[in-house]
Amino acid sequence: MKPEQLTKKENDLIVMYRKLSAVHQDDVLSYTALIVKLEQAESKLRDGLKAWDKAVENFKNSPK
């Protein structure tokens, strides 16, 4: 259907749907960005814990 064949209410609903879709898309992108940041933080934490474990092991094995 062409826009001129739709009622004002139908056109308003289409506009509202498009706006909600854009908001949803923004939310999905924000959620994805948060997941990436969380994965990066998890990786840094894992690396830090490995370095800590290695430092503890080196300390235990060092001559006293």
mmCIF file with all atom_site columns, N, CA and C in Angstrom:
data_model
loop_
_atom_site.group_PDB
_atom_site.id
_atom_site.type_symbol
_atom_site.label_atom_id
_atom_site.label_alt_id
_atom_site.label_comp_id
_atom_site.label_asym_id
_atom_site.label_entity_id
_atom_site.label_seq_id
_atom_site.pdbx_PDB_ins_code
_atom_site.Cartn_x
_atom_site.Cartn_y
_atom_site.Cartn_z
_atom_site.occupancy
_atom_site.B_iso_or_equiv
_atom_site.pdbx_formal_charge
_atom_site.auth_seq_id
_atom_site.auth_comp_id
_atom_site.auth_asym_id
_atom_site.auth_atom_id
_atom_site.pdbx_PDB_model_num
ATOM 1   N N  . MET A 1 1  ? 0.840  -1.184  0.000  1.00 0.00 ? 1  MET A N  1
ATOM 2   C CA . MET A 1 1  ? 0.000  0.000   0.000  1.00 0.00 ? 1  MET A CA 1
ATOM 3   C C  . MET A 1 1  ? 0.885  1.248   0.000  1.00 0.00 ? 1  MET A C  1
ATOM 4   N N  . LYS A 1 2  ? 0.421  2.236   -0.654 1.00 0.00 ? 2  LYS A N  1
ATOM 5   C CA . LYS A 1 2  ? 1.132  3.507   -0.672 1.00 0.00 ? 2  LYS A CA 1
ATOM 6   C C  . LYS A 1 2  ? 0.737  4.312   0.571  1.00 0.00 ? 2  LYS A C  1
ATOM 7   N N  . PRO A 1 3  ? 1.644  5.137   1.078  1.00 0.00 ? 3  PRO A N  1
ATOM 8   C CA . PRO A 1 3  ? 1.349  5.918   2.282  1.00 0.00 ? 3  PRO A CA 1
ATOM 9   C C  . PRO A 1 3  ? 0.069  6.743   2.164  1.00 0.00 ? 3  PRO A C  1
ATOM 10  N N  . GLU A 1 4  ? -0.211 7.259   0.961  1.00 0.00 ? 4  GLU A N  1
ATOM 11  C CA . GLU A 1 4  ? -1.416 8.082   0.822  1.00 0.00 ? 4  GLU A CA 1
ATOM 12  C C  . GLU A 1 4  ? -2.695 7.250   0.925  1.00 0.00 ? 4  GLU A C  1
ATOM 13  N N  . GLN A 1 5  ? -2.601 5.940   0.817  1.00 0.00 ? 5  GLN A N  1
ATOM 14  C CA . GLN A 1 5  ? -3.769 5.068   0.933  1.00 0.00 ? 5  GLN A CA 1
ATOM 15  C C  . GLN A 1 5  ? -4.029 4.660   2.380  1.00 0.00 ? 5  GLN A C  1
ATOM 16  N N  . LEU A 1 6  ? -3.083 4.940   3.273  1.00 0.00 ? 6  LEU A N  1
ATOM 17  C CA . LEU A 1 6  ? -3.241 4.556   4.668  1.00 0.00 ? 6  LEU A CA 1
ATOM 18  C C  . LEU A 1 6  ? -3.882 5.679   5.462  1.00 0.00 ? 6  LEU A C  1
ATOM 19  N N  . THR A 1 7  ? -4.543 5.305   6.532  1.00 0.00 ? 7  THR A N  1
ATOM 20  C CA . THR A 1 7  ? -5.127 6.316   7.408  1.00 0.00 ? 7  THR A CA 1
ATOM 21  C C  . THR A 1 7  ? -4.022 6.959   8.233  1.00 0.00 ? 7  THR A C  1
ATOM 22  N N  . LYS A 1 8  ? -4.329 8.075   8.868  1.00 0.00 ? 8  LYS A N  1
ATOM 23  C CA . LYS A 1 8  ? -3.347 8.745   9.720  1.00 0.00 ? 8  LYS A CA 1
ATOM 24  C C  . LYS A 1 8  ? -2.917 7.821   10.846 1.00 0.00 ? 8  LYS A C  1
ATOM 25  N N  . LYS A 1 9  ? -3.867 7.092   11.415 1.00 0.00 ? 9  LYS A N  1
ATOM 26  C CA . LYS A 1 9  ? -3.540 6.183   12.516 1.00 0.00 ? 9  LYS A CA 1
ATOM 27  C C  . LYS A 1 9  ? -2.583 5.090   12.051 1.00 0.00 ? 9  LYS A C  1
ATOM 28  N N  . GLU A 1 10 ? -2.816 4.557   10.871 1.00 0.00 ? 10 GLU A N  1
ATOM 29  C CA . GLU A 1 10 ? -1.935 3.524   10.328 1.00 0.00 ? 10 GLU A CA 1
ATOM 30  C C  . GLU A 1 10 ? -0.534 4.083   10.071 1.00 0.00 ? 10 GLU A C  1
ATOM 31  N N  . ASN A 1 11 ? -0.473 5.298   9.515  1.00 0.00 ? 11 ASN A N  1
ATOM 32  C CA . ASN A 1 11 ? 0.827  5.933   9.285  1.00 0.00 ? 11 ASN A CA 1
ATOM 33  C C  . ASN A 1 11 ? 1.540  6.192   10.607 1.00 0.00 ? 11 ASN A C  1
ATOM 34  N N  . ASP A 1 12 ? 0.796  6.647   11.617 1.00 0.00 ? 12 ASP A N  1
ATOM 35  C CA . ASP A 1 12 ? 1.380  6.886   12.937 1.00 0.00 ? 12 ASP A CA 1
ATOM 36  C C  . ASP A 1 12 ? 1.925  5.595   13.536 1.00 0.00 ? 12 ASP A C  1
ATOM 37  N N  . LEU A 1 13 ? 1.206  4.497   13.362 1.00 0.00 ? 13 LEU A N  1
ATOM 38  C CA . LEU A 1 13 ? 1.667  3.199   13.861 1.00 0.00 ? 13 LEU A CA 1
ATOM 39  C C  . LEU A 1 13 ? 2.949  2.754   13.157 1.00 0.00 ? 13 LEU A C  1
ATOM 40  N N  . ILE A 1 14 ? 3.023  3.015   11.871 1.00 0.00 ? 14 ILE A N  1
ATOM 41  C CA . ILE A 1 14 ? 4.228  2.660   11.110 1.00 0.00 ? 14 ILE A CA 1
ATOM 42  C C  . ILE A 1 14 ? 5.415  3.476   11.607 1.00 0.00 ? 14 ILE A C  1
ATOM 43  N N  . VAL A 1 15 ? 5.204  4.771   11.823 1.00 0.00 ? 15 VAL A N  1
ATOM 44  C CA . VAL A 1 15 ? 6.272  5.640   12.327 1.00 0.00 ? 15 VAL A CA 1
ATOM 45  C C  . VAL A 1 15 ? 6.715  5.160   13.707 1.00 0.00 ? 15 VAL A C  1
ATOM 46  N N  . MET A 1 16 ? 5.744  4.838   14.571 1.00 0.00 ? 16 MET A N  1
ATOM 47  C CA . MET A 1 16 ? 6.071  4.363   15.919 1.00 0.00 ? 16 MET A CA 1
ATOM 48  C C  . MET A 1 16 ? 6.845  3.045   15.857 1.00 0.00 ? 16 MET A C  1
ATOM 49  N N  . TYR A 1 17 ? 6.443  2.149   14.983 1.00 0.00 ? 17 TYR A N  1
ATOM 50  C CA . TYR A 1 17 ? 7.138  0.871   14.818 1.00 0.00 ? 17 TYR A CA 1
ATOM 51  C C  . TYR A 1 17 ? 8.588  1.100   14.382 1.00 0.00 ? 17 TYR A C  1
ATOM 52  N N  . ARG A 1 18 ? 8.788  2.020   13.446 1.00 0.00 ? 18 ARG A N  1
ATOM 53  C CA . ARG A 1 18 ? 10.147 2.311   12.969 1.00 0.00 ? 18 ARG A CA 1
ATOM 54  C C  . ARG A 1 18 ? 11.006 2.885   14.090 1.00 0.00 ? 18 ARG A C  1
ATOM 55  N N  . LYS A 1 19 ? 10.423 3.776   14.887 1.00 0.00 ? 19 LYS A N  1
ATOM 56  C CA . LYS A 1 19 ? 11.170 4.354   16.009 1.00 0.00 ? 19 LYS A CA 1
ATOM 57  C C  . LYS A 1 19 ? 11.535 3.279   17.027 1.00 0.00 ? 19 LYS A C  1
ATOM 58  N N  . LEU A 1 20 ? 10.582 2.419   17.346 1.00 0.00 ? 20 LEU A N  1
ATOM 59  C CA . LEU A 1 20 ? 10.849 1.336   18.299 1.00 0.00 ? 20 LEU A CA 1
ATOM 60  C C  . LEU A 1 20 ? 11.896 0.367   17.760 1.00 0.00 ? 20 LEU A C  1
ATOM 61  N N  . SER A 1 21 ? 11.850 0.110   16.467 1.00 0.00 ? 21 SER A N  1
ATOM 62  C CA . SER A 1 21 ? 12.842 -0.772  15.854 1.00 0.00 ? 21 SER A CA 1
ATOM 63  C C  . SER A 1 21 ? 14.239 -0.163  15.966 1.00 0.00 ? 21 SER A C  1
ATOM 64  N N  . ALA A 1 22 ? 14.335 1.148   15.764 1.00 0.00 ? 22 ALA A N  1
ATOM 65  C CA . ALA A 1 22 ? 15.629 1.828   15.863 1.00 0.00 ? 22 ALA A CA 1
ATOM 66  C C  . ALA A 1 22 ? 16.141 1.768   17.297 1.00 0.00 ? 22 ALA A C  1
ATOM 67  N N  . VAL A 1 23 ? 15.247 1.972   18.266 1.00 0.00 ? 23 VAL A N  1
ATOM 68  C CA . VAL A 1 23 ? 15.646 1.889   19.680 1.00 0.00 ? 23 VAL A CA 1
ATOM 69  C C  . VAL A 1 23 ? 16.112 0.475   19.999 1.00 0.00 ? 23 VAL A C  1
ATOM 70  N N  . HIS A 1 24 ? 15.373 -0.514  19.521 1.00 0.00 ? 24 HIS A N  1
ATOM 71  C CA . HIS A 1 24 ? 15.754 -1.911  19.752 1.00 0.00 ? 24 HIS A CA 1
ATOM 72  C C  . HIS A 1 24 ? 17.124 -2.202  19.151 1.00 0.00 ? 24 HIS A C  1
ATOM 73  N N  . GLN A 1 25 ? 17.365 -1.703  17.957 1.00 0.00 ? 25 GLN A N  1
ATOM 74  C CA . GLN A 1 25 ? 18.659 -1.922  17.306 1.00 0.00 ? 25 GLN A CA 1
ATOM 75  C C  . GLN A 1 25 ? 19.772 -1.279  18.124 1.00 0.00 ? 25 GLN A C  1
ATOM 76  N N  . ASP A 1 26 ? 19.531 -0.075  18.639 1.00 0.00 ? 26 ASP A N  1
ATOM 77  C CA . ASP A 1 26 ? 20.525 0.587   19.491 1.00 0.00 ? 26 ASP A CA 1
ATOM 78  C C  . ASP A 1 26 ? 20.792 -0.233  20.746 1.00 0.00 ? 26 ASP A C  1
ATOM 79  N N  . ASP A 1 27 ? 19.725 -0.794  21.326 1.00 0.00 ? 27 ASP A N  1
ATOM 80  C CA . ASP A 1 27 ? 19.889 -1.626  22.521 1.00 0.00 ? 27 ASP A CA 1
ATOM 81  C C  . ASP A 1 27 ? 20.713 -2.872  22.223 1.00 0.00 ? 27 ASP A C  1
ATOM 82  N N  . VAL A 1 28 ? 20.464 -3.483  21.084 1.00 0.00 ? 28 VAL A N  1
ATOM 83  C CA . VAL A 1 28 ? 21.214 -4.677  20.693 1.00 0.00 ? 28 VAL A CA 1
ATOM 84  C C  . VAL A 1 28 ? 22.691 -4.332  20.515 1.00 0.00 ? 28 VAL A C  1
ATOM 85  N N  . LEU A 1 29 ? 22.967 -3.191  19.878 1.00 0.00 ? 29 LEU A N  1
ATOM 86  C CA . LEU A 1 29 ? 24.359 -2.778  19.684 1.00 0.00 ? 29 LEU A CA 1
ATOM 87  C C  . LEU A 1 29 ? 25.026 -2.473  21.026 1.00 0.00 ? 29 LEU A C  1
ATOM 88  N N  . SER A 1 30 ? 24.300 -1.821  21.933 1.00 0.00 ? 30 SER A N  1
ATOM 89  C CA . SER A 1 30 ? 24.843 -1.528  23.261 1.00 0.00 ? 30 SER A CA 1
ATOM 90  C C  . SER A 1 30 ? 25.120 -2.821  24.017 1.00 0.00 ? 30 SER A C  1
ATOM 91  N N  . TYR A 1 31 ? 24.196 -3.766  23.946 1.00 0.00 ? 31 TYR A N  1
ATOM 92  C CA . TYR A 1 31 ? 24.351 -5.054  24.616 1.00 0.00 ? 31 TYR A CA 1
ATOM 93  C C  . TYR A 1 31 ? 25.573 -5.791  24.065 1.00 0.00 ? 31 TYR A C  1
ATOM 94  N N  . THR A 1 32 ? 25.729 -5.765  22.752 1.00 0.00 ? 32 THR A N  1
ATOM 95  C CA . THR A 1 32 ? 26.871 -6.422  22.118 1.00 0.00 ? 32 THR A CA 1
ATOM 96  C C  . THR A 1 32 ? 28.175 -5.774  22.569 1.00 0.00 ? 32 THR A C  1
ATOM 97  N N  . ALA A 1 33 ? 28.194 -4.446  22.637 1.00 0.00 ? 33 ALA A N  1
ATOM 98  C CA . ALA A 1 33 ? 29.395 -3.741  23.092 1.00 0.00 ? 33 ALA A CA 1
ATOM 99  C C  . ALA A 1 33 ? 29.719 -4.103  24.535 1.00 0.00 ? 33 ALA A C  1
ATOM 100 N N  . LEU A 1 34 ? 28.698 -4.232  25.369 1.00 0.00 ? 34 LEU A N  1
ATOM 101 C CA . LEU A 1 34 ? 28.931 -4.622  26.764 1.00 0.00 ? 34 LEU A CA 1
ATOM 102 C C  . LEU A 1 34 ? 29.495 -6.036  26.866 1.00 0.00 ? 34 LEU A C  1
ATOM 103 N N  . ILE A 1 35 ? 29.004 -6.931  26.037 1.00 0.00 ? 35 ILE A N  1
ATOM 104 C CA . ILE A 1 35 ? 29.516 -8.306  26.040 1.00 0.00 ? 35 ILE A CA 1
ATOM 105 C C  . ILE A 1 35 ? 30.993 -8.306  25.643 1.00 0.00 ? 35 ILE A C  1
ATOM 106 N N  . VAL A 1 36 ? 31.345 -7.520  24.631 1.00 0.00 ? 36 VAL A N  1
ATOM 107 C CA . VAL A 1 36 ? 32.746 -7.450  24.187 1.00 0.00 ? 36 VAL A CA 1
ATOM 108 C C  . VAL A 1 36 ? 33.617 -6.912  25.318 1.00 0.00 ? 36 VAL A C  1
ATOM 109 N N  . LYS A 1 37 ? 33.164 -5.848  25.992 1.00 0.00 ? 37 LYS A N  1
ATOM 110 C CA . LYS A 1 37 ? 33.937 -5.291  27.108 1.00 0.00 ? 37 LYS A CA 1
ATOM 111 C C  . LYS A 1 37 ? 34.073 -6.305  28.237 1.00 0.00 ? 37 LYS A C  1
ATOM 112 N N  . LEU A 1 38 ? 33.013 -7.033  28.514 1.00 0.00 ? 38 LEU A N  1
ATOM 113 C CA . LEU A 1 38 ? 33.059 -8.057  29.558 1.00 0.00 ? 38 LEU A CA 1
ATOM 114 C C  . LEU A 1 38 ? 34.054 -9.152  29.202 1.00 0.00 ? 38 LEU A C  1
ATOM 115 N N  . GLU A 1 39 ? 34.049 -9.576  27.955 1.00 0.00 ? 39 GLU A N  1
ATOM 116 C CA . GLU A 1 39 ? 34.998 -10.605 27.519 1.00 0.00 ? 39 GLU A CA 1
ATOM 117 C C  . GLU A 1 39 ? 36.431 -10.095 27.610 1.00 0.00 ? 39 GLU A C  1
ATOM 118 N N  . GLN A 1 40 ? 36.644 -8.824  27.271 1.00 0.00 ? 40 GLN A N  1
ATOM 119 C CA . GLN A 1 40 ? 37.988 -8.250  27.375 1.00 0.00 ? 40 GLN A CA 1
ATOM 120 C C  . GLN A 1 40 ? 38.425 -8.178  28.833 1.00 0.00 ? 40 GLN A C  1
ATOM 121 N N  . ALA A 1 41 ? 37.519 -7.771  29.701 1.00 0.00 ? 41 ALA A N  1
ATOM 122 C CA . ALA A 1 41 ? 37.840 -7.683  31.131 1.00 0.00 ? 41 ALA A CA 1
ATOM 123 C C  . ALA A 1 41 ? 38.134 -9.072  31.687 1.00 0.00 ? 41 ALA A C  1
ATOM 124 N N  . GLU A 1 42 ? 37.361 -10.056 31.267 1.00 0.00 ? 42 GLU A N  1
ATOM 125 C CA . GLU A 1 42 ? 37.577 -11.432 31.714 1.00 0.00 ? 42 GLU A CA 1
ATOM 126 C C  . GLU A 1 42 ? 38.959 -11.922 31.274 1.00 0.00 ? 42 GLU A C  1
ATOM 127 N N  . SER A 1 43 ? 39.344 -11.595 30.053 1.00 0.00 ? 43 SER A N  1
ATOM 128 C CA . SER A 1 43 ? 40.647 -11.997 29.531 1.00 0.00 ? 43 SER A CA 1
ATOM 129 C C  . SER A 1 43 ? 41.766 -11.344 30.333 1.00 0.00 ? 43 SER A C  1
ATOM 130 N N  . LYS A 1 44 ? 41.620 -10.044 30.624 1.00 0.00 ? 44 LYS A N  1
ATOM 131 C CA . LYS A 1 44 ? 42.639 -9.346  31.411 1.00 0.00 ? 44 LYS A CA 1
ATOM 132 C C  . LYS A 1 44 ? 42.733 -9.933  32.815 1.00 0.00 ? 44 LYS A C  1
ATOM 133 N N  . LEU A 1 45 ? 41.601 -10.238 33.399 1.00 0.00 ? 45 LEU A N  1
ATOM 134 C CA . LEU A 1 45 ? 41.588 -10.833 34.739 1.00 0.00 ? 45 LEU A CA 1
ATOM 135 C C  . LEU A 1 45 ? 42.254 -12.206 34.721 1.00 0.00 ? 45 LEU A C  1
ATOM 136 N N  . ARG A 1 46 ? 41.948 -13.000 33.709 1.00 0.00 ? 46 ARG A N  1
ATOM 137 C CA . ARG A 1 46 ? 42.557 -14.326 33.586 1.00 0.00 ? 46 ARG A CA 1
ATOM 138 C C  . ARG A 1 46 ? 44.076 -14.208 33.441 1.00 0.00 ? 46 ARG A C  1
ATOM 139 N N  . ASP A 1 47 ? 44.529 -13.258 32.604 1.00 0.00 ? 47 ASP A N  1
ATOM 140 C CA . ASP A 1 47 ? 45.964 -13.037 32.423 1.00 0.00 ? 47 ASP A CA 1
ATOM 141 C C  . ASP A 1 47 ? 46.619 -12.587 33.729 1.00 0.00 ? 47 ASP A C  1
ATOM 142 N N  . GLY A 1 48 ? 45.925 -11.712 34.466 1.00 0.00 ? 48 GLY A N  1
ATOM 143 C CA . GLY A 1 48 ? 46.446 -11.240 35.743 1.00 0.00 ? 48 GLY A CA 1
ATOM 144 C C  . GLY A 1 48 ? 46.567 -12.358 36.757 1.00 0.00 ? 48 GLY A C  1
ATOM 145 N N  . LEU A 1 49 ? 45.576 -13.242 36.786 1.00 0.00 ? 49 LEU A N  1
ATOM 146 C CA . LEU A 1 49 ? 45.627 -14.370 37.719 1.00 0.00 ? 49 LEU A CA 1
ATOM 147 C C  . LEU A 1 49 ? 46.743 -15.352 37.356 1.00 0.00 ? 49 LEU A C  1
ATOM 148 N N  . LYS A 1 50 ? 46.944 -15.553 36.061 1.00 0.00 ? 50 LYS A N  1
ATOM 149 C CA . LYS A 1 50 ? 48.049 -16.427 35.631 1.00 0.00 ? 50 LYS A CA 1
ATOM 150 C C  . LYS A 1 50 ? 49.384 -15.816 36.043 1.00 0.00 ? 50 LYS A C  1
ATOM 151 N N  . ALA A 1 51 ? 49.525 -14.500 35.853 1.00 0.00 ? 51 ALA A N  1
ATOM 152 C CA . ALA A 1 51 ? 50.766 -13.831 36.240 1.00 0.00 ? 51 ALA A CA 1
ATOM 153 C C  . ALA A 1 51 ? 50.969 -13.918 37.752 1.00 0.00 ? 51 ALA A C  1
ATOM 154 N N  . TRP A 1 52 ? 49.889 -13.762 38.516 1.00 0.00 ? 52 TRP A N  1
ATOM 155 C CA . TRP A 1 52 ? 49.973 -13.875 39.975 1.00 0.00 ? 52 TRP A CA 1
ATOM 156 C C  . TRP A 1 52 ? 50.426 -15.281 40.375 1.00 0.00 ? 52 TRP A C  1
ATOM 157 N N  . ASP A 1 53 ? 49.795 -16.289 39.792 1.00 0.00 ? 53 ASP A N  1
ATOM 158 C CA . ASP A 1 53 ? 50.164 -17.677 40.094 1.00 0.00 ? 53 ASP A CA 1
ATOM 159 C C  . ASP A 1 53 ? 51.630 -17.935 39.762 1.00 0.00 ? 53 ASP A C  1
ATOM 160 N N  . LYS A 1 54 ? 52.096 -17.404 38.636 1.00 0.00 ? 54 LYS A N  1
ATOM 161 C CA . LYS A 1 54 ? 53.489 -17.590 38.241 1.00 0.00 ? 54 LYS A CA 1
ATOM 162 C C  . LYS A 1 54 ? 54.418 -16.890 39.227 1.00 0.00 ? 54 LYS A C  1
ATOM 163 N N  . ALA A 1 55 ? 54.034 -15.690 39.675 1.00 0.00 ? 55 ALA A N  1
ATOM 164 C CA . ALA A 1 55 ? 54.854 -14.960 40.649 1.00 0.00 ? 55 ALA A CA 1
ATOM 165 C C  . ALA A 1 55 ? 54.922 -15.712 41.971 1.00 0.00 ? 55 ALA A C  1
ATOM 166 N N  . VAL A 1 56 ? 53.813 -16.273 42.401 1.00 0.00 ? 56 VAL A N  1
ATOM 167 C CA . VAL A 1 56 ? 53.793 -17.052 43.642 1.00 0.00 ? 56 VAL A CA 1
ATOM 168 C C  . VAL A 1 56 ? 54.674 -18.283 43.494 1.00 0.00 ? 56 VAL A C  1
ATOM 169 N N  . GLU A 1 57 ? 54.562 -18.961 42.370 1.00 0.00 ? 57 GLU A N  1
ATOM 170 C CA . GLU A 1 57 ? 55.372 -20.149 42.119 1.00 0.00 ? 57 GLU A CA 1
ATOM 171 C C  . GLU A 1 57 ? 56.856 -19.791 42.098 1.00 0.00 ? 57 GLU A C  1
ATOM 172 N N  . ASN A 1 58 ? 57.219 -18.702 41.450 1.00 0.00 ? 58 ASN A N  1
ATOM 173 C CA . ASN A 1 58 ? 58.604 -18.255 41.401 1.00 0.00 ? 58 ASN A CA 1
ATOM 174 C C  . ASN A 1 58 ? 59.108 -17.919 42.811 1.00 0.00 ? 58 ASN A C  1
ATOM 175 N N  . PHE A 1 59 ? 58.261 -17.296 43.608 1.00 0.00 ? 59 PHE A N  1
ATOM 176 C CA . PHE A 1 59 ? 58.643 -16.955 44.978 1.00 0.00 ? 59 PHE A CA 1
ATOM 177 C C  . PHE A 1 59 ? 58.906 -18.226 45.802 1.00 0.00 ? 59 PHE A C  1
ATOM 178 N N  . LYS A 1 60 ? 58.031 -19.197 45.631 1.00 0.00 ? 60 LYS A N  1
ATOM 179 C CA . LYS A 1 60 ? 58.191 -20.465 46.376 1.00 0.00 ? 60 LYS A CA 1
ATOM 180 C C  . LYS A 1 60 ? 59.479 -21.192 45.973 1.00 0.00 ? 60 LYS A C  1
ATOM 181 N N  . ASN A 1 61 ? 59.831 -21.086 44.694 1.00 0.00 ? 61 ASN A N  1
ATOM 182 C CA . ASN A 1 61 ? 61.007 -21.802 44.182 1.00 0.00 ? 61 ASN A CA 1
ATOM 183 C C  . ASN A 1 61 ? 62.297 -21.006 44.320 1.00 0.00 ? 61 ASN A C  1
ATOM 184 N N  . SER A 1 62 ? 62.231 -19.765 44.753 1.00 0.00 ? 62 SER A N  1
ATOM 185 C CA . SER A 1 62 ? 63.447 -18.947 44.851 1.00 0.00 ? 62 SER A CA 1
ATOM 186 C C  . SER A 1 62 ? 64.241 -19.356 46.085 1.00 0.00 ? 62 SER A C  1
ATOM 187 N N  . PRO A 1 63 ? 65.558 -19.262 45.974 1.00 0.00 ? 63 PRO A N  1
ATOM 188 C CA . PRO A 1 63 ? 66.389 -19.622 47.139 1.00 0.00 ? 63 PRO A CA 1
ATOM 189 C C  . PRO A 1 63 ? 66.178 -18.588 48.249 1.00 0.00 ? 63 PRO A C  1
ATOM 190 N N  . LYS A 1 64 ? 66.193 -19.098 49.465 1.00 0.00 ? 64 LYS A N  1
ATOM 191 C CA . LYS A 1 64 ? 65.932 -18.212 50.596 1.00 0.00 ? 64 LYS A CA 1
ATOM 192 C C  . LYS A 1 64 ? 67.166 -18.011 51.436 1.00 0.00 ? 64 LYS A C  1
#
